mmCIF file of C-alpha atoms in Angstrom:
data_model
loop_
_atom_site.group_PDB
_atom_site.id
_atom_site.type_symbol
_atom_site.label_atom_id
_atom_site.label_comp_id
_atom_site.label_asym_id
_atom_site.label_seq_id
_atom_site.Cartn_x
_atom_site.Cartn_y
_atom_site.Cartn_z
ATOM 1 C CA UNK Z 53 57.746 46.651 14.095
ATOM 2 C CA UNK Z 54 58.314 45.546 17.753
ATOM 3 C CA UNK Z 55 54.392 46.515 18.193
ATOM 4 C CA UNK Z 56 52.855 44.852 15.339
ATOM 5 C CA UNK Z 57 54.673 41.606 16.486
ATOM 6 C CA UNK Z 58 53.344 42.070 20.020
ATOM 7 C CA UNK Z 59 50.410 42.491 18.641
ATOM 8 C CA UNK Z 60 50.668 39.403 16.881
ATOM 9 C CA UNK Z 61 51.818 37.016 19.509
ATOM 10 C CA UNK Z 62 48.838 38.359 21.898
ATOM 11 C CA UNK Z 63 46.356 37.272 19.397
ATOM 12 C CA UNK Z 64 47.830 33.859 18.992
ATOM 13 C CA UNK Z 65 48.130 33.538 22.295
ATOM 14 C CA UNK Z 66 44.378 34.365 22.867
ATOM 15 C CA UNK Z 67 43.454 32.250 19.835
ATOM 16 C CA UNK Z 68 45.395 29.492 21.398
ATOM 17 C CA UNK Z 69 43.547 29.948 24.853
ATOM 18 C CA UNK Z 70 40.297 30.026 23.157
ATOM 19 C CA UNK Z 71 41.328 26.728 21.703
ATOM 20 C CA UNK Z 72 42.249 24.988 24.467
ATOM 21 C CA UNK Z 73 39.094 26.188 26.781
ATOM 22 C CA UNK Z 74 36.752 25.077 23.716
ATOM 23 C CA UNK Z 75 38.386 22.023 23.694
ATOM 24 C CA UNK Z 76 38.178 21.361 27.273
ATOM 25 C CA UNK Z 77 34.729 22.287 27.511
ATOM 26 C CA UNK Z 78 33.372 20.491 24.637
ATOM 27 C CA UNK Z 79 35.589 17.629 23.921
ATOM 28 C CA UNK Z 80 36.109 16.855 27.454
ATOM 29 C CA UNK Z 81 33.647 18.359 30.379
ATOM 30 C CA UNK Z 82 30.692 18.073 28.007
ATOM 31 C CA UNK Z 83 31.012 14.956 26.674
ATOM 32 C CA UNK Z 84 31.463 13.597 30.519
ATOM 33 C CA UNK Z 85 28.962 15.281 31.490
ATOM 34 C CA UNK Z 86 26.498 13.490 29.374
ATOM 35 C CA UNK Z 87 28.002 10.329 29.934
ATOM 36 C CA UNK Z 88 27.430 10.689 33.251
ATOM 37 C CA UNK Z 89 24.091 11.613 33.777
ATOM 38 C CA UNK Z 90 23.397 8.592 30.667
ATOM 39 C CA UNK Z 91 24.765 5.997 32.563
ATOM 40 C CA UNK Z 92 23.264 7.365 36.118
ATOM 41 C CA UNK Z 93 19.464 7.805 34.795
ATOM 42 C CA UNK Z 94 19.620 5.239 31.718
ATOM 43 C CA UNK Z 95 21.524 3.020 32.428
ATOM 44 C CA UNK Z 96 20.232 0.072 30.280
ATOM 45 C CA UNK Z 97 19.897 1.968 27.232
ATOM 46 C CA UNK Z 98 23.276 3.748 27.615
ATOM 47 C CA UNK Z 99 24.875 0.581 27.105
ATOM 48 C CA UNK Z 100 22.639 -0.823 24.382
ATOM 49 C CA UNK Z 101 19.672 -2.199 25.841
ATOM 50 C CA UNK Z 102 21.187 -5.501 26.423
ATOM 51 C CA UNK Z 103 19.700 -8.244 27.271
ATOM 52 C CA UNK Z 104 20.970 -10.894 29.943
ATOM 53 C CA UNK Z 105 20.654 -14.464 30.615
ATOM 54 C CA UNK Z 106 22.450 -16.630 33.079
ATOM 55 C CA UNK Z 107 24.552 -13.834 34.042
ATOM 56 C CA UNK Z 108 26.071 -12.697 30.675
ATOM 57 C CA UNK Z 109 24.932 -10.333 27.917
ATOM 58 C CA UNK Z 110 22.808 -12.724 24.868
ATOM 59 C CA UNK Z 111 21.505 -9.832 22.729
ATOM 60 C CA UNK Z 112 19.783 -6.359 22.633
ATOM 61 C CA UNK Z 113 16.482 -5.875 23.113
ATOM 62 C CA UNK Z 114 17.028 -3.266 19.981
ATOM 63 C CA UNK Z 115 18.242 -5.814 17.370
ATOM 64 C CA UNK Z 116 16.742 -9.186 15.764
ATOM 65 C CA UNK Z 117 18.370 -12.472 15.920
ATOM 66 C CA UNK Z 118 18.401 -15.110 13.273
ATOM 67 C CA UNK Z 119 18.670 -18.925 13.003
ATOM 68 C CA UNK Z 120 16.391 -19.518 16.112
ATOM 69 C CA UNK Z 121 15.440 -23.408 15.393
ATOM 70 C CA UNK Z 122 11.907 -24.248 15.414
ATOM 71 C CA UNK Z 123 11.694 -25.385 19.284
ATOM 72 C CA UNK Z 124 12.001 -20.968 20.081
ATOM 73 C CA UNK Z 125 9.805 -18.403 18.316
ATOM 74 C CA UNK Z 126 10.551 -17.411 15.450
ATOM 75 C CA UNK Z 127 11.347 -13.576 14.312
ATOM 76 C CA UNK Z 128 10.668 -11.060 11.499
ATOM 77 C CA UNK Z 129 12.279 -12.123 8.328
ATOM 78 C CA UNK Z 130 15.621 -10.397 7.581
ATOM 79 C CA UNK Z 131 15.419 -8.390 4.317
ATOM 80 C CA UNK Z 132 18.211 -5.443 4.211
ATOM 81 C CA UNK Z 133 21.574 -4.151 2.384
ATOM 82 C CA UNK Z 134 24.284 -6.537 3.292
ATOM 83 C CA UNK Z 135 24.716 -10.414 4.805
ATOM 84 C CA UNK Z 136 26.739 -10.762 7.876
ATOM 85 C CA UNK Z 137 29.598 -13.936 7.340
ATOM 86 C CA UNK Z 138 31.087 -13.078 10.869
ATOM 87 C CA UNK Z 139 28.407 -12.846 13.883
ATOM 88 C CA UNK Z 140 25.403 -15.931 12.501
ATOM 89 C CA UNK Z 141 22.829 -14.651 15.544
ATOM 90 C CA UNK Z 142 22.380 -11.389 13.261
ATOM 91 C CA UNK Z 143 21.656 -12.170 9.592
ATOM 92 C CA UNK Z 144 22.154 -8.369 8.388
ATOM 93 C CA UNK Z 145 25.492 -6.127 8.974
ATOM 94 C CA UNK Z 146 23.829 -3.400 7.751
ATOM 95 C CA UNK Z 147 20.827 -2.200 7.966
ATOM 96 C CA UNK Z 148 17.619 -1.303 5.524
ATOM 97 C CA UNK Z 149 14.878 -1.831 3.900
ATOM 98 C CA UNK Z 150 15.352 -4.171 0.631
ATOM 99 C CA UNK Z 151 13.229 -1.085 -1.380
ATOM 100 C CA UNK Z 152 11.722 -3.533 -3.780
ATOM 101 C CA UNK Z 153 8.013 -2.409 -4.543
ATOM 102 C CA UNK Z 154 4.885 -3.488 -4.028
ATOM 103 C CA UNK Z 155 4.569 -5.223 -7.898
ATOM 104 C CA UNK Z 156 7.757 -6.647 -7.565
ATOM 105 C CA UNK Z 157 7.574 -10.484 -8.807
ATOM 106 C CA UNK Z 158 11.101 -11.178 -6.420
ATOM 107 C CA UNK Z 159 9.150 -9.600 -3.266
ATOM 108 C CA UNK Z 160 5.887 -11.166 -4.406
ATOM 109 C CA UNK Z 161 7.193 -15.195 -4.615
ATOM 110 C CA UNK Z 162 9.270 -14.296 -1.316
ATOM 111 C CA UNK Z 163 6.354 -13.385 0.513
ATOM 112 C CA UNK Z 164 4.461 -16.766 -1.005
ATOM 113 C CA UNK Z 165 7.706 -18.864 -0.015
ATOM 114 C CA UNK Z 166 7.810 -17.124 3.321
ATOM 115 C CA UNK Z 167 3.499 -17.875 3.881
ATOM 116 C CA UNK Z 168 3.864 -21.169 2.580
ATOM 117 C CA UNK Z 169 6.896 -22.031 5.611
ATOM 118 C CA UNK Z 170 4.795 -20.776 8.164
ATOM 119 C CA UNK Z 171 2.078 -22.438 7.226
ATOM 120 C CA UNK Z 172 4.285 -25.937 7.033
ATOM 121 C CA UNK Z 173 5.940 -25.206 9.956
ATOM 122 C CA UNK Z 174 3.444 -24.070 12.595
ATOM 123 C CA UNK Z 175 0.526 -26.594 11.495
ATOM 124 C CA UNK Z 176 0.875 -29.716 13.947
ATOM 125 C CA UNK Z 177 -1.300 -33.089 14.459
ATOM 126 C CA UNK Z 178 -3.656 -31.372 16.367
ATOM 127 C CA UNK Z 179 -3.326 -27.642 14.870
ATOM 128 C CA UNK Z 180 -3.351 -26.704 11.332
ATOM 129 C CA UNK Z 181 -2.722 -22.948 10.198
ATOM 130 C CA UNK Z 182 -4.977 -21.576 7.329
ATOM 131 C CA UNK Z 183 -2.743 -18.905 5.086
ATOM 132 C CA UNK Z 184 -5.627 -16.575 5.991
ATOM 133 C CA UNK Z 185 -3.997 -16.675 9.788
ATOM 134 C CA UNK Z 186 -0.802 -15.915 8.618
ATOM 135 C CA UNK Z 187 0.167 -11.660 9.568
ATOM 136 C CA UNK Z 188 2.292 -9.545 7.399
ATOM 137 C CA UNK Z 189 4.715 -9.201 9.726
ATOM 138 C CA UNK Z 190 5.419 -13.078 9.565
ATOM 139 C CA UNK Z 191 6.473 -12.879 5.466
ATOM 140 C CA UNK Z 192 7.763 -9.623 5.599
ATOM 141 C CA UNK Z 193 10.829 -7.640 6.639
ATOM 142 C CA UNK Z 194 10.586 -4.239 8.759
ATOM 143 C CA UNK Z 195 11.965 -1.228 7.401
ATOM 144 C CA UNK Z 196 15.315 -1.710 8.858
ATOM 145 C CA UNK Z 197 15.490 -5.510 8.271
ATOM 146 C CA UNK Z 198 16.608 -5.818 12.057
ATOM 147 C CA UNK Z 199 13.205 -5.770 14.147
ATOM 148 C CA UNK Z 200 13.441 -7.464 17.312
ATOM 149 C CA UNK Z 201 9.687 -7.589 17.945
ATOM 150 C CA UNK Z 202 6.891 -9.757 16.205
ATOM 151 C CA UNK Z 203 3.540 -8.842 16.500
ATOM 152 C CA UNK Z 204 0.763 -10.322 19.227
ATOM 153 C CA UNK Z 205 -0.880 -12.587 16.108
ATOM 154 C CA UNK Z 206 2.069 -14.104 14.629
ATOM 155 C CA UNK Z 207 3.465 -15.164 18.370
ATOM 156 C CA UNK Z 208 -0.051 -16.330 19.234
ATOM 157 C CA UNK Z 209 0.395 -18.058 15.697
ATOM 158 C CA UNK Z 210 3.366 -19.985 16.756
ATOM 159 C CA UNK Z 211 2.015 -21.352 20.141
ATOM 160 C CA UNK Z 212 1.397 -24.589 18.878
ATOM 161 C CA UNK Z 213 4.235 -25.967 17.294
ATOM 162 C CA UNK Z 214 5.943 -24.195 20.545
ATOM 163 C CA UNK Z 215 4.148 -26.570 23.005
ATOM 164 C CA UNK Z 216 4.231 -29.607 20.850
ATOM 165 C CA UNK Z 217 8.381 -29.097 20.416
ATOM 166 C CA UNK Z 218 8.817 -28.245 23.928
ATOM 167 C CA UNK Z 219 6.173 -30.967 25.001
ATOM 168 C CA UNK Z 220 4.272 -27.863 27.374
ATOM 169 C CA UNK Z 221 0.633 -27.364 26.896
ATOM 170 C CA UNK Z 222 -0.916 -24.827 24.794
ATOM 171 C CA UNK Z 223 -2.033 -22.899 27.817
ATOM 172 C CA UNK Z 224 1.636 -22.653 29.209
ATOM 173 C CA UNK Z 225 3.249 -21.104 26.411
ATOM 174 C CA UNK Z 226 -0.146 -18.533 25.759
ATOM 175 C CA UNK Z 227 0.670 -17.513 29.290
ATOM 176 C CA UNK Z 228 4.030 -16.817 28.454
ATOM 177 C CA UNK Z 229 3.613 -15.122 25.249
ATOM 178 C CA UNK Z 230 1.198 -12.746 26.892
ATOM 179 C CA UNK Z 231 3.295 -12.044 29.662
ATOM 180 C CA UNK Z 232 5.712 -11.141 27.092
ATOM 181 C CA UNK Z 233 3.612 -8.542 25.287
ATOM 182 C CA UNK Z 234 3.575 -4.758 25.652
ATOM 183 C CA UNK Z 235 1.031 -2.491 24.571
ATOM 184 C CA UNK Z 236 0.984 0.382 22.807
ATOM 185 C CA UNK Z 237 3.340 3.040 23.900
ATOM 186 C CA UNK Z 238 1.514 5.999 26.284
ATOM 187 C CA UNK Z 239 -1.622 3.312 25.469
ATOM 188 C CA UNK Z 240 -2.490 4.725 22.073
ATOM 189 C CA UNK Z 241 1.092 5.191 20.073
ATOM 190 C CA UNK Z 242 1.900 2.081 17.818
ATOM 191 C CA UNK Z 243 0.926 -1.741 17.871
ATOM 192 C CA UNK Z 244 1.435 -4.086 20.666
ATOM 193 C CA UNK Z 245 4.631 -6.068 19.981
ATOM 194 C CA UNK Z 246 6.558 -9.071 21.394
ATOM 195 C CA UNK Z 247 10.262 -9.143 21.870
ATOM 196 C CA UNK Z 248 11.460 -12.393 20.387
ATOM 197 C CA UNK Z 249 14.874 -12.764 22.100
ATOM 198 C CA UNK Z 250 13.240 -12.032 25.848
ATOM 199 C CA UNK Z 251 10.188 -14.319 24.813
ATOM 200 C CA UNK Z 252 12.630 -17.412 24.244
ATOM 201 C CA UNK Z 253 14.691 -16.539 26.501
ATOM 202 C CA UNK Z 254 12.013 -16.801 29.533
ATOM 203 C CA UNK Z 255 10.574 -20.287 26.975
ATOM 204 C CA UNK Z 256 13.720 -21.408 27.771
ATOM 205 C CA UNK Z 257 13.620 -21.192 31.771
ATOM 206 C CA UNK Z 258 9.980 -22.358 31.382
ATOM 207 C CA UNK Z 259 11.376 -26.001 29.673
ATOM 208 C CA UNK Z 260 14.073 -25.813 32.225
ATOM 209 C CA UNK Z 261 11.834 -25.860 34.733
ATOM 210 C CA UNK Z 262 9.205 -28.090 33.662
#
């Protein structure tokens, strides 16, 4: 009797160290561990790509913001699951694609509403845009409803109405939008894109300064 409870108390007690090392190892050293090196070699996207102007964090380089007015460039449409009534900069709370197909006649008249803006709102005295000009991505939401990046066309697209607003010459803001552009990843993975938030955020030092 005395032996089989022996017995059993060793095994607890080993169960209970192998407990406690596992935990130490992989709730605690581990998870350091990899918070360490994270923050020492990436640093930036650790802490959620953010994105900073005069001195504090405006944004994520990850994640598009909504209800830019029509002096800034403007961003992907935001079609996804769920509005957001607490935080206005991001239109979506969660994210997604709005899975309505191709045929659909709700996706179909938002993409004409959505051309038809565009078209009003980037034609100006001296510039008027054609609906052939207009890209996809500029009546259209990404797959996550949350892109932060426009493509090379629709920014180009906006330049324009930019100026005029902002009273800078065409050739200013073209600068700055391709300044703002990055090319394909490796230089033959994806589409060139343009981050919207760190475009009007440098438009905005640019009116400052002029």
């Amino acid at each position: 009797m005395n032996n089989s409870v022996s017995n059993t108390a060793r095994l607890l007690w080993a169960g209970l160290r192998a407990l406690l090392v596992l935990t130490l190892v992989t709730g605690v050293i581990y998870p350091l561990a990899v918070t360490g090196v994270a923050q020492a070699l990436f640093n930036n996207k650790a802490n959620g790509s953010e994105i900073k102007a005069d001195g504090k964090v405006v944004g994520s380089s990850l994640i598009g913001q909504q209800g830019y007015s029509l002096d800034y460039f403007q961003g992907r449409p935001a079609g996804g699951l769920g509005t957001n009534s607490v935080n206005t900069q991001y239109k979506l709370i969660l994210s997604g694609a709005t899975n309505l197909s191709a045929d659909s006649k709700v996706l179909v008249k938002q993409v004409e509403d959505a051309k038809a803006a565009v078209v009003k709102n980037n034609s100006t005295a001296d510039y008027k845009v054609k609906p052939s000009q207009v890209p996809a991505d500029a009546v259209t939401s990404s797959g996550s409803g949350l892109d932060p990046d426009i493509s090379p066309a629709y920014a180009e697209l906006q330049v324009h109405r930019v100026a005029e607003r902002n009273h800078l010459s065409v050739t200013q803001v073209e600068k700055l939008v391709e300044d703002h552009t990055d090319g394909r990843t490796l230089g033959f993975i994806g589409e060139p894109t343009v981050n919207v938030l760190e475009l009007n955020i440098a438009l905005k030092s640019l009116v400052t300064k002029s």
